[in-house]
Coordinates of C-alpha atoms in Angstrom, one line a residue:
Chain A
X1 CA 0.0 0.0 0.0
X2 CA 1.2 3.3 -0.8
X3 CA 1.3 6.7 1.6
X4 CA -2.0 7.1 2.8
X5 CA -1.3 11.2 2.3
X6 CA -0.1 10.3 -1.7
X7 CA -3.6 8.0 -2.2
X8 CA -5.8 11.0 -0.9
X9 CA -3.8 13.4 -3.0
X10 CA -4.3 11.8 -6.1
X11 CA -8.5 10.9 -5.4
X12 CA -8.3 14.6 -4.5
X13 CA -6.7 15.8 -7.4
X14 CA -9.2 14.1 -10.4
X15 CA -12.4 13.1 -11.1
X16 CA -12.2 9.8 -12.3
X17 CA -11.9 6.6 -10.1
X18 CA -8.9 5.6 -8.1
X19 CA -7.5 2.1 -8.1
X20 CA -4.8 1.2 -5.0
X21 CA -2.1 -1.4 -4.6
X22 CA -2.9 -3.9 -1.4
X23 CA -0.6 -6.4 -0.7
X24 CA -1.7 -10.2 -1.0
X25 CA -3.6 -11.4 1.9
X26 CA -3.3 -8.2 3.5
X27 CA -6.6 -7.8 4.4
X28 CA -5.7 -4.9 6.8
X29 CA -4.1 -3.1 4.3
X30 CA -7.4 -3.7 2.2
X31 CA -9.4 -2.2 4.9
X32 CA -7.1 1.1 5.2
X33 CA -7.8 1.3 1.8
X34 CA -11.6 0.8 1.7
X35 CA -11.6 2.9 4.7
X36 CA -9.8 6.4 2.9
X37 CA -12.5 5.9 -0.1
X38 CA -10.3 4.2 -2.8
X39 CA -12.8 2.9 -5.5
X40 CA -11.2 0.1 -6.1
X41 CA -8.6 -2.5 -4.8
X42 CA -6.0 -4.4 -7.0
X43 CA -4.5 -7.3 -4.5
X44 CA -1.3 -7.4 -5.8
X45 CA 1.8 -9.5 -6.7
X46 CA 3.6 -6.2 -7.2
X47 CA 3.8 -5.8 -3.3
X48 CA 5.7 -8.4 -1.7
X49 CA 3.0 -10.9 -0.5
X50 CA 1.7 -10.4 3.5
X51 CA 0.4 -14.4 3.0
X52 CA 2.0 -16.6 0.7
X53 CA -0.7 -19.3 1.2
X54 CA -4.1 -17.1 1.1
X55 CA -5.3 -14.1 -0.8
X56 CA -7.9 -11.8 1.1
X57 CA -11.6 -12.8 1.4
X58 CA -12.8 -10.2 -0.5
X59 CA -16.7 -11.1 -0.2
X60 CA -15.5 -8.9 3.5
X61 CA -15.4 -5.7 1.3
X62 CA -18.0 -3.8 -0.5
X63 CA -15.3 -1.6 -2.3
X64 CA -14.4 -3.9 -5.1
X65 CA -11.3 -5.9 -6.1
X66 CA -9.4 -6.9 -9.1
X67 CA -6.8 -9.8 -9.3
X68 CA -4.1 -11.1 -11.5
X69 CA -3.9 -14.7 -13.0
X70 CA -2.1 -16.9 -15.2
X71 CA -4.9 -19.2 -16.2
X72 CA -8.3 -20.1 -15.7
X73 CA -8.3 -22.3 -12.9
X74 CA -6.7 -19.1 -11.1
X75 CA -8.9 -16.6 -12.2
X76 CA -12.3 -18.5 -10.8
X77 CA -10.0 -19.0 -7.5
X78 CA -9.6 -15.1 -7.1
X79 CA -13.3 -14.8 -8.3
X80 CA -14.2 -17.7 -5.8
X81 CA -12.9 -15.1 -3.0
X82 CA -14.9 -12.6 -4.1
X83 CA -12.7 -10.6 -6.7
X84 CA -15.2 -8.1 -9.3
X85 CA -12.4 -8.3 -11.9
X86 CA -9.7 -10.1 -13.3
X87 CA -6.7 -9.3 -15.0
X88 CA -3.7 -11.2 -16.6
X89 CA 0.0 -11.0 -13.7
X90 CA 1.8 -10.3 -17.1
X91 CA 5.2 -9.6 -15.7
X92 CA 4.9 -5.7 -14.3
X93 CA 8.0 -3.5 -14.2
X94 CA 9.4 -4.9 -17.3
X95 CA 7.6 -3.7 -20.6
X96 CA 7.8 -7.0 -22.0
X97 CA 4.1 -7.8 -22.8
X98 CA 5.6 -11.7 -23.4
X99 CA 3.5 -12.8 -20.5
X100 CA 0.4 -10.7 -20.6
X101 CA 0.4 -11.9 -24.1
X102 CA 1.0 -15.8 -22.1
X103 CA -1.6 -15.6 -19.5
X104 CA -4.2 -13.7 -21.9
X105 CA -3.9 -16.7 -24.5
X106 CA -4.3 -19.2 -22.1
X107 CA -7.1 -17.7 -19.9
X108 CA -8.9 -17.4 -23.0
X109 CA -7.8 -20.5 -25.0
X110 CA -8.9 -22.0 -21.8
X111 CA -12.8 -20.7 -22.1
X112 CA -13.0 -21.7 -25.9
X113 CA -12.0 -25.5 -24.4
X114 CA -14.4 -25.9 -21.9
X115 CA -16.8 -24.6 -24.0
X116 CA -17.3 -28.2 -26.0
X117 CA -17.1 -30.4 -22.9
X118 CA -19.6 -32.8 -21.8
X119 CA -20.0 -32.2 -17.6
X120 CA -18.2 -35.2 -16.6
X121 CA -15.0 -33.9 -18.4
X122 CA -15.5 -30.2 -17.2
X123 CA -15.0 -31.7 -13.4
X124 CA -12.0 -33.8 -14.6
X125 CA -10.7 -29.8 -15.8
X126 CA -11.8 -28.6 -12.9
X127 CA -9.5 -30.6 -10.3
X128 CA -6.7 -30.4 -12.9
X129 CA -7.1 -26.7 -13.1
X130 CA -7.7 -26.1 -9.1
X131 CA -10.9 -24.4 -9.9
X132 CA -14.5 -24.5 -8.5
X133 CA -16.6 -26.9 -10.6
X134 CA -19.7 -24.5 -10.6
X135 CA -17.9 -21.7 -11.8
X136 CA -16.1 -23.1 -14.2
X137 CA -19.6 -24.4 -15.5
X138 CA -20.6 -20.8 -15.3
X139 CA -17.6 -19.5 -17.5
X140 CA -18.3 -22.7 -20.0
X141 CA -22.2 -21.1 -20.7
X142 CA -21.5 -17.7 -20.8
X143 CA -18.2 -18.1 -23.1
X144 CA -16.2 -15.4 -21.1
X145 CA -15.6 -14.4 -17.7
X146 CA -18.2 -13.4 -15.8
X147 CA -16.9 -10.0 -14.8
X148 CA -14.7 -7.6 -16.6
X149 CA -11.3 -9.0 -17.8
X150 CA -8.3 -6.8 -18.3
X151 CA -4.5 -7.4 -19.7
X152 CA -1.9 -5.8 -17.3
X153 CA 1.7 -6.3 -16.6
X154 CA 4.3 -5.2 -19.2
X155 CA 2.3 -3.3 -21.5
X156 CA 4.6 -0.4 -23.1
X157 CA 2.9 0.7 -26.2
X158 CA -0.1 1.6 -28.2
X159 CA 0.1 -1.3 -30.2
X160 CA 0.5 -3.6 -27.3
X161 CA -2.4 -2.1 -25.8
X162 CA -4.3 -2.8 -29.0
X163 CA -2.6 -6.3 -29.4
X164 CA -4.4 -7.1 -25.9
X165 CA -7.6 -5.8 -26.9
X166 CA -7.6 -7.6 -30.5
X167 CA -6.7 -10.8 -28.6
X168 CA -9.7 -10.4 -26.7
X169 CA -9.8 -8.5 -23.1
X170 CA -12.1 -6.3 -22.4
X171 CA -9.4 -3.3 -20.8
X172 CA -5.4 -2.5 -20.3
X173 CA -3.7 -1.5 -17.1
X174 CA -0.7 0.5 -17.9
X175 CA 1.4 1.3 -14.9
X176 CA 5.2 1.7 -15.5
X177 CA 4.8 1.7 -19.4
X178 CA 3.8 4.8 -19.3
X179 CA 5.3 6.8 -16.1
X180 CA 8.8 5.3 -16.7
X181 CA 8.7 6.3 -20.3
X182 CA 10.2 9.8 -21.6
X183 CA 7.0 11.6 -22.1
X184 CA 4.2 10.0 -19.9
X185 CA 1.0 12.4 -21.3
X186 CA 2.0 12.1 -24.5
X187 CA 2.1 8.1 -24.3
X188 CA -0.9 7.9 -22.0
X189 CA -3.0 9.6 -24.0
X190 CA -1.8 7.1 -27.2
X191 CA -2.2 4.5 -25.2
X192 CA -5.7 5.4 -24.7
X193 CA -6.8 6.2 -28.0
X194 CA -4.8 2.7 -29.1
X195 CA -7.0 1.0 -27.0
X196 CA -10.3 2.9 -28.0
X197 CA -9.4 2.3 -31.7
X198 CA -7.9 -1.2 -31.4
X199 CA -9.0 -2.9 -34.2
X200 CA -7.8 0.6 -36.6
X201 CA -4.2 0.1 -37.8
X202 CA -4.0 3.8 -39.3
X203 CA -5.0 5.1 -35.8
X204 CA -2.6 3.3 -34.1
X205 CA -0.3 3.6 -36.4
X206 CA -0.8 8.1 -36.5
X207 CA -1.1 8.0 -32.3
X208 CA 2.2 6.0 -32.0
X209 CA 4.0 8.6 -33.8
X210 CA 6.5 10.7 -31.8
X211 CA 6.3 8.9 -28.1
X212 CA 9.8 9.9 -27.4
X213 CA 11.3 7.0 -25.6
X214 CA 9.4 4.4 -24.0
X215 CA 10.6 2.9 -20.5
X216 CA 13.5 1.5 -20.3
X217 CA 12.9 -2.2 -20.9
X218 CA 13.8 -5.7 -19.4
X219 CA 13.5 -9.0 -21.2
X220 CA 11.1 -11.4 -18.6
X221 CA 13.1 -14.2 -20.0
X222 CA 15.9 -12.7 -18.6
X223 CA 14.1 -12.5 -15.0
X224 CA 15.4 -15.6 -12.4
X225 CA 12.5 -17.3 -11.9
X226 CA 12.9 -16.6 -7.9
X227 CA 12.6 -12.7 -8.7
X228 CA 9.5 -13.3 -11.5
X229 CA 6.4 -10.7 -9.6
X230 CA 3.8 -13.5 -12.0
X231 CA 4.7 -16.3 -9.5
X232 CA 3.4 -14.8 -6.2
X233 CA 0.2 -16.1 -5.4
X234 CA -1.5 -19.2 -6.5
Chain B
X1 CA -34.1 -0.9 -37.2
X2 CA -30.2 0.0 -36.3
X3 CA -29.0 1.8 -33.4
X4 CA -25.4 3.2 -33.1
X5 CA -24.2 2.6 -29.0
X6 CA -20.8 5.2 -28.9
X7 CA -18.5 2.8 -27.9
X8 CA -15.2 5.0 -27.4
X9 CA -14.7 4.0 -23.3
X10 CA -17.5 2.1 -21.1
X11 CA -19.6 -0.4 -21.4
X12 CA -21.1 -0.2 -24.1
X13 CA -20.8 -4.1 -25.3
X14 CA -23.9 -4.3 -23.0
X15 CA -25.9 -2.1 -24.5
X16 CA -25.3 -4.0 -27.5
X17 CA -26.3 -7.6 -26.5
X18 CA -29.3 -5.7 -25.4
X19 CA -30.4 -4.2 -28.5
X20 CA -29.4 -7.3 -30.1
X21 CA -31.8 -9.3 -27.7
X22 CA -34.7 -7.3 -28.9
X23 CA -34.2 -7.5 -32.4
X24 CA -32.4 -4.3 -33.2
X25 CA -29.0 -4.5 -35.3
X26 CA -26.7 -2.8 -32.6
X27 CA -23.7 -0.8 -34.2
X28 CA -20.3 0.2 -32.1
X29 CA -19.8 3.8 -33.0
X30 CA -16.1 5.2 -32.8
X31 CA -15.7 7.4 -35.8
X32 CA -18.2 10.4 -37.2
X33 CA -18.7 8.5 -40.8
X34 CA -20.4 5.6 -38.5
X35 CA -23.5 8.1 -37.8
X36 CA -24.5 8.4 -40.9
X37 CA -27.4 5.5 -41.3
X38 CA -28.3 5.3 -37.4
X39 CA -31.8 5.4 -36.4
X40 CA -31.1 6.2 -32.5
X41 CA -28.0 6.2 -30.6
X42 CA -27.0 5.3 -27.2
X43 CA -24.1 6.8 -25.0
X44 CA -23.1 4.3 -22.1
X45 CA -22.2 4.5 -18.8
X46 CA -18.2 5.0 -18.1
X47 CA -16.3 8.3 -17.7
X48 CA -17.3 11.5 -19.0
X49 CA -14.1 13.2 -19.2
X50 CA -12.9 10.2 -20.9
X51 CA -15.9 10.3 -23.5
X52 CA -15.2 13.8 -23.8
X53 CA -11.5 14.1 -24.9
X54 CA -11.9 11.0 -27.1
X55 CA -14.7 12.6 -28.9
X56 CA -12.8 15.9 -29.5
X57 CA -9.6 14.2 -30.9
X58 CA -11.7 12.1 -33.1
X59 CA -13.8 14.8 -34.2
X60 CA -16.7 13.4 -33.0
X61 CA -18.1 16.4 -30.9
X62 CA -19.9 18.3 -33.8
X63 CA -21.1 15.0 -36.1
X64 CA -22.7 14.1 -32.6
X65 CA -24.2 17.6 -31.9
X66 CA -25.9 17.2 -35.3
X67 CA -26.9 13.7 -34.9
X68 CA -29.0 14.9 -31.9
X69 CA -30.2 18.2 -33.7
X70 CA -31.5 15.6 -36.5
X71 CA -34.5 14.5 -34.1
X72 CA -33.5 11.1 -34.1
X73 CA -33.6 9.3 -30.3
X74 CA -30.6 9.6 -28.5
X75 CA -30.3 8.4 -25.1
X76 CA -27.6 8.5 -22.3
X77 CA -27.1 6.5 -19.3
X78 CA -24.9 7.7 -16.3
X79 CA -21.6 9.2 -18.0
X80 CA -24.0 9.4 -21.0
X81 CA -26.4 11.9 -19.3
X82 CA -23.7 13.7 -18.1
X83 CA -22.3 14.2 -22.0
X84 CA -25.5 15.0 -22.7
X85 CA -26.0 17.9 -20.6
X86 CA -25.4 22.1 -20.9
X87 CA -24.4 22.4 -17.1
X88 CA -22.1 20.0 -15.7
X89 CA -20.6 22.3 -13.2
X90 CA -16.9 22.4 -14.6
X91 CA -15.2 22.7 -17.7
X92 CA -15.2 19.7 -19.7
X93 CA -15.9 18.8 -23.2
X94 CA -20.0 17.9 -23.3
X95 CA -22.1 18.1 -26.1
X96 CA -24.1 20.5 -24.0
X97 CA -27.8 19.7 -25.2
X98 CA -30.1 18.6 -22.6
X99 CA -31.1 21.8 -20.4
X100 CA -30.3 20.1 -17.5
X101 CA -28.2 20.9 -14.6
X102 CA -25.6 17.6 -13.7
X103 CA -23.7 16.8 -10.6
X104 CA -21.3 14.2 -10.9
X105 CA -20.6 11.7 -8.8
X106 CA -23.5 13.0 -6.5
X107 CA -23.9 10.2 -4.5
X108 CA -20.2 9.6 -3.6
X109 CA -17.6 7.5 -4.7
X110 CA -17.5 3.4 -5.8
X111 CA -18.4 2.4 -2.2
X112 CA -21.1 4.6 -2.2
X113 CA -23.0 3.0 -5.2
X114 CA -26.7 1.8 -4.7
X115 CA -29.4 -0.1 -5.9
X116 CA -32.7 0.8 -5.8
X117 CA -36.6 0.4 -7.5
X118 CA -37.9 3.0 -8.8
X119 CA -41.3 4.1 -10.0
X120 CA -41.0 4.9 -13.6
X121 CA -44.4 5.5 -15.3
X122 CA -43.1 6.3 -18.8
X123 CA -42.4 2.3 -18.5
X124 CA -46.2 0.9 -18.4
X125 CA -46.5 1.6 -22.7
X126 CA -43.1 -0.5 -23.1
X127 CA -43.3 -4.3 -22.5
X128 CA -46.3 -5.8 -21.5
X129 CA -47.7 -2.5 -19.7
X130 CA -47.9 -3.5 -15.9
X131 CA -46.7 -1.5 -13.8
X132 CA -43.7 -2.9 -11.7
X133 CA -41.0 -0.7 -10.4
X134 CA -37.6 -0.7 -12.2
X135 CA -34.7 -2.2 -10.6
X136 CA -32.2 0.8 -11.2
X137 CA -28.4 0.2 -10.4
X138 CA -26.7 3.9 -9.4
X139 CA -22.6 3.2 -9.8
X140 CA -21.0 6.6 -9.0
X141 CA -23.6 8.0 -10.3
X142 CA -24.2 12.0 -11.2
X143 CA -28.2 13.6 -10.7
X144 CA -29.9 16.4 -11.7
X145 CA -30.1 19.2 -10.0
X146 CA -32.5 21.0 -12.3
X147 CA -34.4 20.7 -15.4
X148 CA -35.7 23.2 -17.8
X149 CA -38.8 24.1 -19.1
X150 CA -38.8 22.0 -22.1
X151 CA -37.5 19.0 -20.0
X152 CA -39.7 16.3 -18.4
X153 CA -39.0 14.6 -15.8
X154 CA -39.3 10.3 -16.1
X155 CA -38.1 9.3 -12.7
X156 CA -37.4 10.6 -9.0
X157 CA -35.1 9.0 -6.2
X158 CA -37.9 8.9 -2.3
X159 CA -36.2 11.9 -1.9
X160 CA -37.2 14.0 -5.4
X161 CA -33.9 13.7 -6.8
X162 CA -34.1 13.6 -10.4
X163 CA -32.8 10.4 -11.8
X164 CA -34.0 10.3 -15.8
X165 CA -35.4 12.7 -17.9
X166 CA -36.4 13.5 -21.4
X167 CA -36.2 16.9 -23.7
X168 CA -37.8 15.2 -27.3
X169 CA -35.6 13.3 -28.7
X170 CA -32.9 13.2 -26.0
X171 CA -33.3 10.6 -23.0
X172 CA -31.0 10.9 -19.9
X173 CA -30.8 7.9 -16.9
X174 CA -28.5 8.6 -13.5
X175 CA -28.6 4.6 -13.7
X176 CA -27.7 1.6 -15.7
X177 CA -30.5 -0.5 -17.1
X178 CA -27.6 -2.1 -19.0
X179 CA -26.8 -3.9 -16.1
X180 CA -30.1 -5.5 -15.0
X181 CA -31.8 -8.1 -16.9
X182 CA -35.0 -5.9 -17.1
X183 CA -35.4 -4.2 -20.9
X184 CA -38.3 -2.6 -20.5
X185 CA -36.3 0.8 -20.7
X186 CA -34.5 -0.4 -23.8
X187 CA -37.8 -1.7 -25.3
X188 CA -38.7 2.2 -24.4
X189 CA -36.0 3.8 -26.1
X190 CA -36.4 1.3 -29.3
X191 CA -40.0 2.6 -29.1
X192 CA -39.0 6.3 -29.8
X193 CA -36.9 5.1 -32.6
X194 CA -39.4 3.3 -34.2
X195 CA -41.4 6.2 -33.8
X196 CA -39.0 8.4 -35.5

């Protein structure tokens, strides 16, 4: 969780909703937040975890929560706690979208499956996958998540905003992309537009013009797999 | 019958399965040239400064001005009223046709959101024409703080807040009746634009 005095500074300073960092399974942390008016809670494998065997019950909370995943069977977990929407880990700090690209795929790959089985092989998917049989029923009829679904961690650019989208989610997170880059209103606001106009090459292609220089950027292959942020939480 | 939803930020994807439920081709709208053989239009819920400096880049401010001067129905829900309106309290970019007074966020912030029935007699000539109140979902969600002469008012919180009102051709919601599984207020708004 960040400064109580920088949260309120920021909800003080726009209009539009404000999304904080708690730590996983820090369920105090998530009440501080709830408790200074934050309009939403991302539980986070960007903070080091406060509980490496549980997330946060989040059916406690009326403020609502968004998770990270690598895959189905984790998504309906977070969801089975309560989370309102889901995201892909990706691998944050990096602007590699390699593993947003990973988790999105298979999250979604993972849907289009289920949607041609017979019950008696969805509950053989759902103890190999660690997920809740009735949900994972519920994700089969619907054909998508049941909540909003968003790409996050590594995303640097317009087009990988728009690569997300076309793949399928429903939103972006940007985080670092765009504040450790060389000109962050000028990228934010392509980013943006990227996103709105996903499926338009010659808008993305005239909004990527001119960015200056992106963030710094770190290959998640090159990442040991000790330091990876994707592998906290289950 | 086709009906543009502006699909720039929000969620206007369920606006669309709703339109499509009824019958109605549903069309995302992100670009002026995708006006041009709408019937009616809906603006979603989502963020109205968002909605409002997308539209400018894209040049979408004036086509949609003239889109609403044309008579046809246009109708905005939650981020969508507040686009709609000539008073929003601060500077930001609106298309500034409803003669309605806006507060945003009135109600608070995310906790704060509500559900709640409301009376809504404009309702009984859509669906099947019983009256039943309408289960109205209120996510940080702005009222009105006045109407004008030419405005009528559709619906009013316990307290006689003003949560949805209509000027001719322009229909405004505080709430989302995207979100519920109750149509009748789309089955409404398709029943302006088949009117013309």
């Amino acid at each position: 969780m960040a400064d109580p005095t920088k949260i309120v500074e920021i909800m003080e300073a726009v209009t539009i909703p404000v999304m904080a960092k708690a730590r996983i399974g820090d369920f105090v942390e998530a009440q501080v937040l709830e408790a200074l008016g934050v309009d939403y809670i991302d539980e986070s494998e960007v903070l080091t975890p406060a509980d490496e065997e549980n997330h946060i019950d989040k059916h406690n909370f009326k403020v609502p929560f968004v998770c990270g995943c690598r895959n189905l069977g984790e998504a309906r977990r977070r969801l089975g706690e309560g989370a309102a929407m889901i995201r892909t880990k990706g691998e944050a700090g990096t602007g590699d979208v390699v593993e947003a690209v990973r988790h999105a795929r298979t999250v979604l790959g993972e849907i289009r499956r289920i949607q041609n089985m017979r019950p008696d092989e969805l509950m053989r998917v759902a103890k190999e996958m660690g997920a809740p049989y009735e949900l994972l029923k519920e994700t089969a009829e619907l054909g998508r998540m049941p909540v909003v679904n968003f790409a996050a961690g590594g995303i640097a650019t317009p087009a990988d905003a728009a690569l997300m989208m076309q793949l399928g989610v429903d939103g972006v997170f940007v985080g670092s992309g765009i504040f450790k880059s060389g000109d962050p209103a000028k990228r934010a606001k392509a980013i943006v537009e990227a996103t709105t106009h996903y499926n338009d090459p010659e808008i993305i292609a005239r909004v990527s013009r001119g960015l200056g220089e992106p963030m710094s950027g770190l290959a998640a292959k090159q990442i040991p797999e000790k330091e990876l942020l994707a592998v906290r939480g289950w | 019958m086709k009906v543009g939803v502006l699909a720039l930020q929000g969620d206007f994807i369920e606006h669309v399965h709703i339109l499509q439920t009824l019958g109605a081709q549903a069309v995302e709208v992100r670009k002026p040239e995708q006006l041009g053989d709408l019937d009616g239009l809906i603006i979603p819920g989502g963020e109205s400064t968002t909605f409002g400096k997308l539209a400018a880049e894209f040049g979408l401010i004036e086509p949609l001005r003239a889109f609403c001067a044309s008579g046809k129905p246009v109708w905005g829900t939650c981020a969508g009223m507040i686009f709609l309106a000539k008073d929003v309290g601060r500077n930001q970019p609106v298309l500034g046709l409803m003669d309605v007074k806006v507060k945003r966020n009135a109600f608070g912030r995310q906790v704060d959101s509500f559900e709640q029935d409301l009376d809504i007699p404009a309702l009984t000539t859509a669906g099947n024409g019983a009256s039943r109140p309408f289960h109205a979902i209120f996510i940080r969600a702005p009222l009105l703080e006045s109407v004008g002469k030419g405005v009528e008012v559709l619906a009013k919180l316990d307290d006689g807040t003003i949560v949805a009102a209509r000027q001719g051709n322009l229909l405004a919601t505080s709430f989302h009746p995207e979100l519920t599984p109750d149509m009748r207020f789309h089955k409404y708004f398709l029943e302006c634009v088949g009117k013309g």
